[in-house]
Coordinates of C-alpha atoms and ligand atoms in Angstrom, one line a residue:
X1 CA 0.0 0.0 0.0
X2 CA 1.3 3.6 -0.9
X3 CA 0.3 6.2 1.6
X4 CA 0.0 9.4 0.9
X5 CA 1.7 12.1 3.6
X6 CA 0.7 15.5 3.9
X7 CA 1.8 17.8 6.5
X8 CA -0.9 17.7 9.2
X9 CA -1.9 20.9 11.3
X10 CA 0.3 19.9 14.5
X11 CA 3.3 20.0 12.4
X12 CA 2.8 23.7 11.6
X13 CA 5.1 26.0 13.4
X14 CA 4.6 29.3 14.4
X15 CA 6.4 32.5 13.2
X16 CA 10.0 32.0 14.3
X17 CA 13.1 33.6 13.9
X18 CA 16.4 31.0 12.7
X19 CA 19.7 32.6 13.6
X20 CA 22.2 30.8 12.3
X21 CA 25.8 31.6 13.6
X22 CA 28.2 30.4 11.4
X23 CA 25.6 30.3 8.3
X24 CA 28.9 30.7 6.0
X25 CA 30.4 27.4 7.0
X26 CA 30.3 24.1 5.7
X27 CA 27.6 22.6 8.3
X28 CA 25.6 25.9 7.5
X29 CA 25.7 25.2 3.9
X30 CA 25.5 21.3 3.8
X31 CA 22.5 20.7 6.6
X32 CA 20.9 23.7 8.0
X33 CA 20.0 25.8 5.1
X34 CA 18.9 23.1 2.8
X35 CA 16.7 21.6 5.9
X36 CA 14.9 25.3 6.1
X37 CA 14.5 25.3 2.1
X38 CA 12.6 21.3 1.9
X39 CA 10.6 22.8 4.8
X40 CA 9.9 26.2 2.9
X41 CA 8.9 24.5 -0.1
X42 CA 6.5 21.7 1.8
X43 CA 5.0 25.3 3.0
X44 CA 6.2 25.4 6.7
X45 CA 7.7 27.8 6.9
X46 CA 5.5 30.7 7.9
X47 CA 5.8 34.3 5.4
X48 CA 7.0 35.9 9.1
X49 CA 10.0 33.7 9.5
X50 CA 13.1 35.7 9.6
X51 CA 15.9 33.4 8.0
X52 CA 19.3 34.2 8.8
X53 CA 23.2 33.5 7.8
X54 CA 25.3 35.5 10.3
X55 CA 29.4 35.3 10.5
X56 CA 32.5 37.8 10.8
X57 CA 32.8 37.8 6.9
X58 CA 29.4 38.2 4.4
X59 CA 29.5 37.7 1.2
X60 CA 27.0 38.4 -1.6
X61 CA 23.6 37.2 -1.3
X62 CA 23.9 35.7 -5.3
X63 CA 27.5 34.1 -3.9
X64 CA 26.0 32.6 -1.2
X65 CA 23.2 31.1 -2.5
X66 CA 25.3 29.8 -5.4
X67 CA 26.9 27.7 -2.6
X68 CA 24.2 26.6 -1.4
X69 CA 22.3 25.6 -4.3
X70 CA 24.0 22.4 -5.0
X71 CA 22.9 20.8 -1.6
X72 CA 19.6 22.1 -2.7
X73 CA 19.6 21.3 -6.8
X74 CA 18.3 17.8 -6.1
X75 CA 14.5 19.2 -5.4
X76 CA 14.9 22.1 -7.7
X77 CA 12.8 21.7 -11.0
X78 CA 11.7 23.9 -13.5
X79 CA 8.2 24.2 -11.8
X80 CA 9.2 25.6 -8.0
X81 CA 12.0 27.5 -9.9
X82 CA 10.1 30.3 -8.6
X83 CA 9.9 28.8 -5.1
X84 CA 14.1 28.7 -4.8
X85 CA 14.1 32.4 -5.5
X86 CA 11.1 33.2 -3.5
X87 CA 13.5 31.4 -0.4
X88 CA 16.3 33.0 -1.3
X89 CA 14.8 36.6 -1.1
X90 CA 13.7 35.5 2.5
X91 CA 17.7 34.7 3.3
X92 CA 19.7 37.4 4.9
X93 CA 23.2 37.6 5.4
X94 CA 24.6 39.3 8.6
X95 CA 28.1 40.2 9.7
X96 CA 28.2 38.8 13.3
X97 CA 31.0 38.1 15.7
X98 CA 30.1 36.3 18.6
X99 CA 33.1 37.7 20.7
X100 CA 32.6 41.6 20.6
X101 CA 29.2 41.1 19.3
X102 CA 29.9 43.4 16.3
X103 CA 26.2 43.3 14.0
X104 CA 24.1 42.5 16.9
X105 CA 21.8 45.6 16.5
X106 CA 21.5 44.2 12.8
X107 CA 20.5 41.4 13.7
X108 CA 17.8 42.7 16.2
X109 CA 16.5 44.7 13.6
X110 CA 16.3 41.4 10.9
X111 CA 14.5 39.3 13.1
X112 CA 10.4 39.4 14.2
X113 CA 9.7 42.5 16.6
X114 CA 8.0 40.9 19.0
X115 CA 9.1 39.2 22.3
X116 CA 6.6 36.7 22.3
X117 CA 8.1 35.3 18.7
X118 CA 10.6 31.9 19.1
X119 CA 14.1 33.1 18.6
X120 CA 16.6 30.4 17.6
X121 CA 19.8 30.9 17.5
X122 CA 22.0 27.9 16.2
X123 CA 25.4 27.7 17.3
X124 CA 27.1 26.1 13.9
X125 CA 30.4 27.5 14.8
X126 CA 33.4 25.7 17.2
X127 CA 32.7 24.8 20.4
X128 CA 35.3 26.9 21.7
X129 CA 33.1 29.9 20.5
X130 CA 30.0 29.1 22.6
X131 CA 31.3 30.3 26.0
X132 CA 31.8 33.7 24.3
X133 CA 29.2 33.7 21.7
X134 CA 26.5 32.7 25.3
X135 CA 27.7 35.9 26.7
X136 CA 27.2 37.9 23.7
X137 CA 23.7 37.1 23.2
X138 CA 23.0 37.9 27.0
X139 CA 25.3 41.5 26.9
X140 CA 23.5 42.4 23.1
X141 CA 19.8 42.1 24.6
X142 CA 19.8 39.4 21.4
X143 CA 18.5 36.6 24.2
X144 CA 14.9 36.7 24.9
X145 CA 12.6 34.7 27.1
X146 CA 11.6 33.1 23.7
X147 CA 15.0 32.3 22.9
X148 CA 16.4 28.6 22.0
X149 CA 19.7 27.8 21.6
X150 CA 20.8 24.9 19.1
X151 CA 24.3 23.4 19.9
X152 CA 26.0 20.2 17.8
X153 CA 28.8 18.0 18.8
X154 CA 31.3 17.7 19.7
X155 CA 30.2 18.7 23.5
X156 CA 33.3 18.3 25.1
X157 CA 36.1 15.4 24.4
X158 CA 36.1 14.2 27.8
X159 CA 33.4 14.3 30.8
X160 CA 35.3 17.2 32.7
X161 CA 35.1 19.5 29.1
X162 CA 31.9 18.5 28.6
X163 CA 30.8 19.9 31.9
X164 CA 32.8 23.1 31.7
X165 CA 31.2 23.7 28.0
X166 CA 27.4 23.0 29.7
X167 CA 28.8 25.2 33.0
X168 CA 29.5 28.0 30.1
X169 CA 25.6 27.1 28.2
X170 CA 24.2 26.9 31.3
X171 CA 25.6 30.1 33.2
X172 CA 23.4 32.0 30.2
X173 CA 20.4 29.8 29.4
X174 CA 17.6 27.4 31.4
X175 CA 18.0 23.8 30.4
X176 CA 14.5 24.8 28.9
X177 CA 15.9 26.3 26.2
X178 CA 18.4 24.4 25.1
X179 CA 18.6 22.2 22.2
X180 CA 21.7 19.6 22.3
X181 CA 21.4 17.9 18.2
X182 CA 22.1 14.1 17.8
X183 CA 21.0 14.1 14.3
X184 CA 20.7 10.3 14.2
X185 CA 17.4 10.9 16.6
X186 CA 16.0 12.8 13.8
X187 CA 16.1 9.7 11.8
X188 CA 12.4 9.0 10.5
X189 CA 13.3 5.1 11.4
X190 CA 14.7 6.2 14.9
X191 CA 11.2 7.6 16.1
X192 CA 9.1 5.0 14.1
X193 CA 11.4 2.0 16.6
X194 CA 9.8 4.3 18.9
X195 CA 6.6 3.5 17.6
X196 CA 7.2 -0.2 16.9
X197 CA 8.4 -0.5 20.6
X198 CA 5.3 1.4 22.4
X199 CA 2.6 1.7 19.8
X200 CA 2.4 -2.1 19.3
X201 CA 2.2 -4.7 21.9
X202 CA 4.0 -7.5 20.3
X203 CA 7.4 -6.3 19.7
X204 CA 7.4 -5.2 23.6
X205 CA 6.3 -8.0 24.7
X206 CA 9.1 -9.8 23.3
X207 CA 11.8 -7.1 24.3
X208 CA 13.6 -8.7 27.0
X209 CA 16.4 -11.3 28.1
X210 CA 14.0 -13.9 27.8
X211 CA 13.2 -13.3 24.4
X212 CA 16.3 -11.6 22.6
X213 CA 19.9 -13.1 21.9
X214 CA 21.7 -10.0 21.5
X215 CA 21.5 -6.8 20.0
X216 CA 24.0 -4.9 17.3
X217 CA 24.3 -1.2 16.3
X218 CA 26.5 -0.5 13.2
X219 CA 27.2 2.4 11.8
X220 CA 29.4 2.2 8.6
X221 CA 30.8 5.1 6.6
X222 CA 32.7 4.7 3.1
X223 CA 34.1 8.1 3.6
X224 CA 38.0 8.6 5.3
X225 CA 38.7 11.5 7.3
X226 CA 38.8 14.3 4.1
X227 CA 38.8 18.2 5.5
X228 CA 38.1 16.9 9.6
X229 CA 41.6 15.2 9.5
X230 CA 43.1 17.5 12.5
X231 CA 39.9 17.3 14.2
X232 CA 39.2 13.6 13.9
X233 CA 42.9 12.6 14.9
X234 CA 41.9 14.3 18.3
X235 CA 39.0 12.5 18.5
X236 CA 38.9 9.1 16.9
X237 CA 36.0 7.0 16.6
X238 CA 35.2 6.0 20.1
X239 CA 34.8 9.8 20.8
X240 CA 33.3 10.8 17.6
X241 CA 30.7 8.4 17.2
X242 CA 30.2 5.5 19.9
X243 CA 29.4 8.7 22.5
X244 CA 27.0 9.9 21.5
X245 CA 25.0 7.8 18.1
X246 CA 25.6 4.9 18.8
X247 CA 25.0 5.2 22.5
X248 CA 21.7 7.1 21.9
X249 CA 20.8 4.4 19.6
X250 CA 21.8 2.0 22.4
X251 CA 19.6 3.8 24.8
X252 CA 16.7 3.8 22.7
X253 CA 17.0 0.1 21.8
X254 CA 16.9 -0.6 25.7
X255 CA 14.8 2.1 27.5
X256 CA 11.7 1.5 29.7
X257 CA 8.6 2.9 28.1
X258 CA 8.4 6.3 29.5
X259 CA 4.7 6.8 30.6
X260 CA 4.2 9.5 28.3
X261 CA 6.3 10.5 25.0
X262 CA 7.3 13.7 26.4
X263 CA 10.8 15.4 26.3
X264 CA 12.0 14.6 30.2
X265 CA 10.2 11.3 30.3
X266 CA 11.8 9.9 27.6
X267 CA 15.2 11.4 28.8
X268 CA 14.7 9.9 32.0
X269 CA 14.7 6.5 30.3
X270 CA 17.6 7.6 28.4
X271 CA 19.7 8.2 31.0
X272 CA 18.7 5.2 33.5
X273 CA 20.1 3.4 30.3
X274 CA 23.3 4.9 30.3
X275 CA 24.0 4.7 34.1
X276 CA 23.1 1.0 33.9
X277 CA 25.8 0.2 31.7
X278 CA 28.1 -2.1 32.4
X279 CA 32.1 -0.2 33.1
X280 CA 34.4 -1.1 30.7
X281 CA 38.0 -0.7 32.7
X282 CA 41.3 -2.3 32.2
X283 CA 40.4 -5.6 33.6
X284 CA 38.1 -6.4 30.6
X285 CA 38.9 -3.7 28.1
X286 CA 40.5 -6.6 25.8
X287 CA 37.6 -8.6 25.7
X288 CA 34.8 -5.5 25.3
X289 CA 36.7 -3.8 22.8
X290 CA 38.6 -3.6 19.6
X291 CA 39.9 -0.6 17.9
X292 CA 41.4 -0.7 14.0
X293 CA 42.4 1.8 11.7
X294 CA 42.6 1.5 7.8
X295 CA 45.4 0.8 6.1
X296 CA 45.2 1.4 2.1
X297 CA 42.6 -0.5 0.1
X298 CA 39.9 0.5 -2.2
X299 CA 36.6 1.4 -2.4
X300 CA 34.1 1.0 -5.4
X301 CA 36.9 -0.1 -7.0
X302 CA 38.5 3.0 -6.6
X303 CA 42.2 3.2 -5.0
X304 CA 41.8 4.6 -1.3
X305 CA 44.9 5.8 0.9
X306 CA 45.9 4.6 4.3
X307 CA 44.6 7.0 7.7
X308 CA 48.4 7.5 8.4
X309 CA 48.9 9.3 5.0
X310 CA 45.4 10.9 5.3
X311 CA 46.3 12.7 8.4
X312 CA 49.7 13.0 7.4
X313 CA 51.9 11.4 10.2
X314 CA 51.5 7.6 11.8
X315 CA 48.6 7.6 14.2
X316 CA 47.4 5.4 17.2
X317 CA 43.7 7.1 16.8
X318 CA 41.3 4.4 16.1
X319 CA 39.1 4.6 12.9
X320 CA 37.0 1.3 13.8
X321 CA 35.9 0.8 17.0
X322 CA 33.5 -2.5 18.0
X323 CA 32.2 -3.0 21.5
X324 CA 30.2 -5.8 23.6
X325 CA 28.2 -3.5 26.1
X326 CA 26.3 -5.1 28.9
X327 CA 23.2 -3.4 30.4
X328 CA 22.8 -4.1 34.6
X329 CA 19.2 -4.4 34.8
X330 CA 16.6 -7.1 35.3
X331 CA 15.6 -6.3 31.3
X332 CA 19.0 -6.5 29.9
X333 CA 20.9 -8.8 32.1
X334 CA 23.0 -11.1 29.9
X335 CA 22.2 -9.8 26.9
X336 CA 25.2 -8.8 24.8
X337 CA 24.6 -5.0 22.6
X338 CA 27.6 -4.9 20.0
X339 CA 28.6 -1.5 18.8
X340 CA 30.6 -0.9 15.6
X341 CA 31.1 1.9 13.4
X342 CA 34.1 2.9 11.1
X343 CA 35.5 5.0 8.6
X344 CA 36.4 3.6 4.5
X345 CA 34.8 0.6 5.2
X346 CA 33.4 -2.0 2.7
X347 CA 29.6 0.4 2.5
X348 CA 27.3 3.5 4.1
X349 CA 25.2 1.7 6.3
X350 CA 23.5 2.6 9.6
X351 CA 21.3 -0.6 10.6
X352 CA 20.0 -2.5 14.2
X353 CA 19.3 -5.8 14.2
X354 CA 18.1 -7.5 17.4
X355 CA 18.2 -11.0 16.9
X356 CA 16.1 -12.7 18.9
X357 CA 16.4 -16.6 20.7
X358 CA 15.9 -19.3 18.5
X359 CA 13.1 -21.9 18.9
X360 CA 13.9 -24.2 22.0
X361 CA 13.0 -26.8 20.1
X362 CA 13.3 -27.8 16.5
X363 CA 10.3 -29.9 15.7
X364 CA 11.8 -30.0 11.6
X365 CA 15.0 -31.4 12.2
X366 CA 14.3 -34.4 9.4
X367 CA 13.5 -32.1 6.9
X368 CA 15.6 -31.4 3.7
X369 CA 17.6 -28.5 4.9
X370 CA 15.9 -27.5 8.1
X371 CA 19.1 -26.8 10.2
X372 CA 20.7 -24.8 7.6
X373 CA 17.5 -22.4 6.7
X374 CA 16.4 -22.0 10.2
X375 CA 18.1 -18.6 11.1
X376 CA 16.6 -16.9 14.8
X377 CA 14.4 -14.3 14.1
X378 CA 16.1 -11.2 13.1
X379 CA 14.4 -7.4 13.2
X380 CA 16.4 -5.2 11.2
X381 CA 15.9 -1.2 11.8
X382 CA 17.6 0.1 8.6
X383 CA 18.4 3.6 9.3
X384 CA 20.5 4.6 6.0
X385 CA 20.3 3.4 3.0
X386 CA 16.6 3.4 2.2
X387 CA 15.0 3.6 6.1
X388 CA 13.0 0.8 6.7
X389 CA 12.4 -2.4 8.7
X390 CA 12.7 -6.1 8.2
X391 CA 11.5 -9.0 9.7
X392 CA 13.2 -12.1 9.1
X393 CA 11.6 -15.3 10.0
X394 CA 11.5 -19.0 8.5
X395 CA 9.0 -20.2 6.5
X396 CA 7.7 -23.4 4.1
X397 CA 8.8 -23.5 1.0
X398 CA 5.3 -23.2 -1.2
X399 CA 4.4 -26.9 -3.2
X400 CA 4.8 -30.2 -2.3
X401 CA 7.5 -32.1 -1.5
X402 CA 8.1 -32.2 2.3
X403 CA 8.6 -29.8 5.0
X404 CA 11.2 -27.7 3.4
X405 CA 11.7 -24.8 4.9
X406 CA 13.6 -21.3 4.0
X407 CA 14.4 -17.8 4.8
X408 CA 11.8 -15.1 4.3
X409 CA 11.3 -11.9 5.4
X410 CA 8.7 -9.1 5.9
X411 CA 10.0 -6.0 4.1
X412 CA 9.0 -2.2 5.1
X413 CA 11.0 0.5 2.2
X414 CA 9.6 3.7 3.8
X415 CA 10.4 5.6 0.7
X416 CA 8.7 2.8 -1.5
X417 CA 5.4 2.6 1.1
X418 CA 5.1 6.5 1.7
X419 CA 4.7 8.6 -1.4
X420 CA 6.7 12.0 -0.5
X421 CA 10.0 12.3 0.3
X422 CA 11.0 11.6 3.5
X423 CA 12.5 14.9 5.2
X424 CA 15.9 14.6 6.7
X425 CA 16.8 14.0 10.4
X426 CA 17.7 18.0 10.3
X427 CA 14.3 19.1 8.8
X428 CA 12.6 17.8 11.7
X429 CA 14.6 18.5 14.6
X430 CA 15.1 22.0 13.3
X431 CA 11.0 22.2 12.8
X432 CA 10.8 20.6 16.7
X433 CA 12.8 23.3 18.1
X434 CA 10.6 25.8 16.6
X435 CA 7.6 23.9 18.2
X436 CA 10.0 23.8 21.6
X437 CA 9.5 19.9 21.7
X438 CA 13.1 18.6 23.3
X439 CA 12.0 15.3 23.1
X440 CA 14.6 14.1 20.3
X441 CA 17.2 16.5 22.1
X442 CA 20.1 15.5 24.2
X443 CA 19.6 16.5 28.1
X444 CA 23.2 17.4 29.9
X445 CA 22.8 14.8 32.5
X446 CA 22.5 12.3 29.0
X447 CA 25.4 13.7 27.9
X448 CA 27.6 13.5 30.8
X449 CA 26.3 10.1 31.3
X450 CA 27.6 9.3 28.2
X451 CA 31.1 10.6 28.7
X452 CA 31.5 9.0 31.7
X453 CA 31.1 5.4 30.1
X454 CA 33.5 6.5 27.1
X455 CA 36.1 8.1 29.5
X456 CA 37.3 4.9 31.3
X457 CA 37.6 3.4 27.3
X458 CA 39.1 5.8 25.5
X459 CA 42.1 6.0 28.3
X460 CA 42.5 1.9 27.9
X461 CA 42.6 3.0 23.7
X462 CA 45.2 5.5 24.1
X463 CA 47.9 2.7 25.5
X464 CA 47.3 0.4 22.8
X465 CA 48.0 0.4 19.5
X466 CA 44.4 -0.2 17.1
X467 CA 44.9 -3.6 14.5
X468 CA 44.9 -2.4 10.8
X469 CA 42.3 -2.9 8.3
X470 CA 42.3 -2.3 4.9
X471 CA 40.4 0.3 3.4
X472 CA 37.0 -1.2 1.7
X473 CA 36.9 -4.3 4.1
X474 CA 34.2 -4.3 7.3
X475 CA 36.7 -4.0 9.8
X476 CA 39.7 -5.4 11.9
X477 CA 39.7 -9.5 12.2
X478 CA 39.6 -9.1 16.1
X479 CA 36.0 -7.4 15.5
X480 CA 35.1 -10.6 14.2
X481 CA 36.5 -12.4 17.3
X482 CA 34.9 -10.4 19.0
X483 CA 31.2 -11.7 18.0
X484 CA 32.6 -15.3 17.3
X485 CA 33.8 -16.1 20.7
X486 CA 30.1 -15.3 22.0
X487 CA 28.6 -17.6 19.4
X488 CA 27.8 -14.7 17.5
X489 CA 28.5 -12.8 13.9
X490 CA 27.9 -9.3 12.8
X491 CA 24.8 -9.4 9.8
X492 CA 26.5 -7.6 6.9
X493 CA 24.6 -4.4 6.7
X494 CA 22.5 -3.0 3.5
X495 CA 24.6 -0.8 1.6
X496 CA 24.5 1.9 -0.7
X497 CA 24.4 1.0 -4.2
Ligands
LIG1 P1 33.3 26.0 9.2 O1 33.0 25.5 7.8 O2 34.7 26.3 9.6 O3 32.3 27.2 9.6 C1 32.5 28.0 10.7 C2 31.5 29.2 10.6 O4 31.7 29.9 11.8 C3 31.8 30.1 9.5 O5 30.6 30.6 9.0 C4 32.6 31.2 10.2 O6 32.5 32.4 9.4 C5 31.9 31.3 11.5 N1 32.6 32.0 12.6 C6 33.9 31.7 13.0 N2 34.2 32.5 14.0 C7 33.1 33.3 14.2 C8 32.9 34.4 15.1 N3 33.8 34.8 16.0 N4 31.6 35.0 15.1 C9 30.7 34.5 14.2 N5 30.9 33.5 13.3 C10 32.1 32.9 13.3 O7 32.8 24.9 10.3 P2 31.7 23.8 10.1 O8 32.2 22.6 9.5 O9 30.5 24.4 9.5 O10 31.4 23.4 11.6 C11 30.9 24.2 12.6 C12 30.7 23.5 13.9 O11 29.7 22.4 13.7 C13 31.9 22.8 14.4 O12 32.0 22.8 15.8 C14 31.8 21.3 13.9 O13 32.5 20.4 14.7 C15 30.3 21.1 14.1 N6 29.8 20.1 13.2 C16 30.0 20.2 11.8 C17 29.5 19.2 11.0 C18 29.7 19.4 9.5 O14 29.2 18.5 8.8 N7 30.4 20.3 9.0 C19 28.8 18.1 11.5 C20 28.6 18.1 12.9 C21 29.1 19.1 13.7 P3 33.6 33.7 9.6 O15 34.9 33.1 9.7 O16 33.3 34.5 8.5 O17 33.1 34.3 10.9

């Protein structure tokens, strides 16, 4: 069945200012504006929305939008020609510094009169601005009551940064109005496992040690380091990605049903997560975690060079990272949750699979086949490529012949079952903080949480040396191990292509 989506009154925002500091860079360019154009051209953006590019340096309004339009060009046709120019009138670009606060009385003047109007004010700029740029928008006047602020990662490299950086956030603005982006919760397949998990009963009654094997979270990325190389040799993967997606996918995953879907409810659940889990610590660091980093390969046939050469000097920052997590609770106990995710590896996949225990009994063990075809039940959240779910399970082979059995599966394409486009994890989470809904927003306590699992790790990481891969591959051999020694072996993701 195709369904038809249209944009239903609740989604509607109100007339809302959208600051964006740093709307020059490549973050700007790449995610935030082209997330305010799909949303302009699906008609939610209200006429009274003041939209908003501010940094040190402007440039021409015809320069800028020339940058922007190729992030754009993909849902620009000849018919809503007009509607590209009608958004790009709408665009202003202010100069801005956050540290003497140079062009804040410009800015004032751009944005809706009224106090009583949303005033957002994304933060895509380093972190090492937002102290500065907090205290700017407090000394200008430019913070109102109606103010939100919109910060990305990273928040802090370590739990005693992280807190400083919230100390600085939260020395100038009420938790209330903060907005802390993991865009991986903006995923439409994210928030529909929320659905599948408390919309449905019989997925939740199933979720539990007494039903599920184990859980994995991968998240797989063709691309190498590019322009980020000084900032990702700081950082590494563990840092980078297991902190914060893969852990909120992790928390998601495992959460209690909150008793409403409302923002501190569900980050409650979040966070009793991520103070359940297991410590990883010296004493069983080597069998909870192995780190790799790519050596040359290829990828799509295509030559591919080695991290070392990438960042320009040999490195001991892992690129790969895979981890068996434990969650201390009466759900979770002795369930295994195995985290991956890498750079130049073998395809751009994000997926979860929770695989769940197999029969206790097989009542087909005579027939042709039965042992090899009868896989446990697999549920497969596919959040990149093509979103979607799948529900493996074993079934008869049609005609007659015997019992023969084989693998089939239940397949849900969201882009193949819902007409429209899906909007990207930034259209919506932009269009929730307009609405003020935190819900898919990062609480402090979450994110110290998180940091304070990751610390303990990434100290073990830095005295050891991570096992090379090459480039194209899914990873280091000891990742591999890592599964196999439980019994267990990582399902080889959907990928691009
Ligand atoms: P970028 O391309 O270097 O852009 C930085 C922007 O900040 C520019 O517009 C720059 O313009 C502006 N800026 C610098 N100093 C300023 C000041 N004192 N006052 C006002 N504006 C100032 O960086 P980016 O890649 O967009 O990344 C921005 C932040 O987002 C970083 O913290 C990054 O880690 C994070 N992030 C980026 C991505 C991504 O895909 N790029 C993804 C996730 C997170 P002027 O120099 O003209 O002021």
């Amino acid at each position: 069945m195709v369904i038809e989506s249209k944009i239903p009154k609740e989604a509607e925002i109100p007339p809302t200012d959208f600051v964006i500091v740093g709307g020059t860079g490549d973050l700007a360019l790449r995610k935030i504006f082209p997330a305010l154009f799909h949303r302009f051209l699906d008609g939610q953006i209200p006429e009274s929305c003041a939209l908003i590019a501010a940094a040190r340096h402007t440039l021409p309004k015809d320069d800028f939008l020339a940058q922007l339009r190729p992030f754009c060009d993909e849902v620009i046709t000849k018919e809503n020609e007009a509607d590209w120019l009608a958004f790009g009138e709408r665009v202003q670009i202010i100069g801005f510094d956050v540290k003497t606060g140079e062009g804040a009385e410009e800015i004032e003047a751009a944005c809706l009169a009224t106090a009583a109007v949303p005033r957002v004010f994304y933060f895509a700029i380093s972190p090492t601005l937002f102290s500065d740029a907090c205290q700017t928008l407090e000394r200008t006047g430019l913070k109102t009551e109606q103010t939100r602020l919109v910060v990305e990662k990273p928040m802090g490299h370590d739990l005693k940064s992280a807190e400083a950086l919230d100390d600085s956030i939260l020395a100038v603005f009420e938790e209330r109005q903060i907005y802390r982006i993991d865009h991986y919760l903006g995923k439409e397949t994210v928030q529909n496992l929320m659905a599948l998990r408390f919309a449905n009963s019989i997925f939740e009654s199933l979720w539990s040690n007494a039903h599920i094997d184990h859980v994995q979270i991968s998240v797989a990325e063709e691309v190498g380091v590019g322009s980020r190389a000084s900032y990702y040799d700081d950082f590494g993967a563990l840092r980078d990605m297991v902190q914060n997606h893969l852990l909120q996918l992790l928390c998601l995953v495992a959460m209690e049903p909150p008793s409403k879907f409302v923002a501190d409810q569900v980050r409650d659940e979040k966070l009793r997560v991520l103070r359940a889990l297991k410590p990883i610590t010296r004493d069983n660091f080597d069998r909870c975690v192995k780190l790799g980093q790519y050596t040359k390969g290829s990828i799509e046939a295509k030559p591919v060079d080695s991290y070392s050469n990438e960042v320009g000097h040999a490195s001991r920052t892992e690129t790969f990272a895979a981890l068996r997590c434990e969650i201390s609770n009466w759900r979770w106990s002795g369930v295994p949750f195995y985290l991956r995710t890498g750079k130049r590896l073998a395809g751009r996949a994000s997926e979860i699979v929770i695989t769940f225990k197999r029969p206790p009994h097989n009542i087909f063990e005579d027939g042709p086949r039965s042992s090899e075809v009868m896989e446990p039940n697999r549920l497969v959240i596919r959040l990149q490529p093509n979103e979607g779910l799948k529900l493996s399970m074993t079934s008869k082979e049609p005609g007659p012949g015997g019992m023969r059995l084989f693998p089939a599966s239940l397949n849900l394409s969201f882009n193949e079952t819902f007409k429209t486009r899906l909007p990207e994890a930034y259209e919506r989470l932009l269009m929730d903080v307009a609405r003020g809904n935190q819900t898919l927003f990062m609480r402090s306590d979450e994110v110290e949480a998180a940091w304070a699992f990751i610390d303990p790790i990434v100290n073990e990481a830095k005295l050891r040396q991570p096992e090379k891969y090459t480039a194209g591959t899914w990873g280091p051999v000891s990742a591999f191990e890592l599964m196999a020694e439980h019994g267990h072996r990582w399902i080889e993701p959907e990928v691009d292509g």
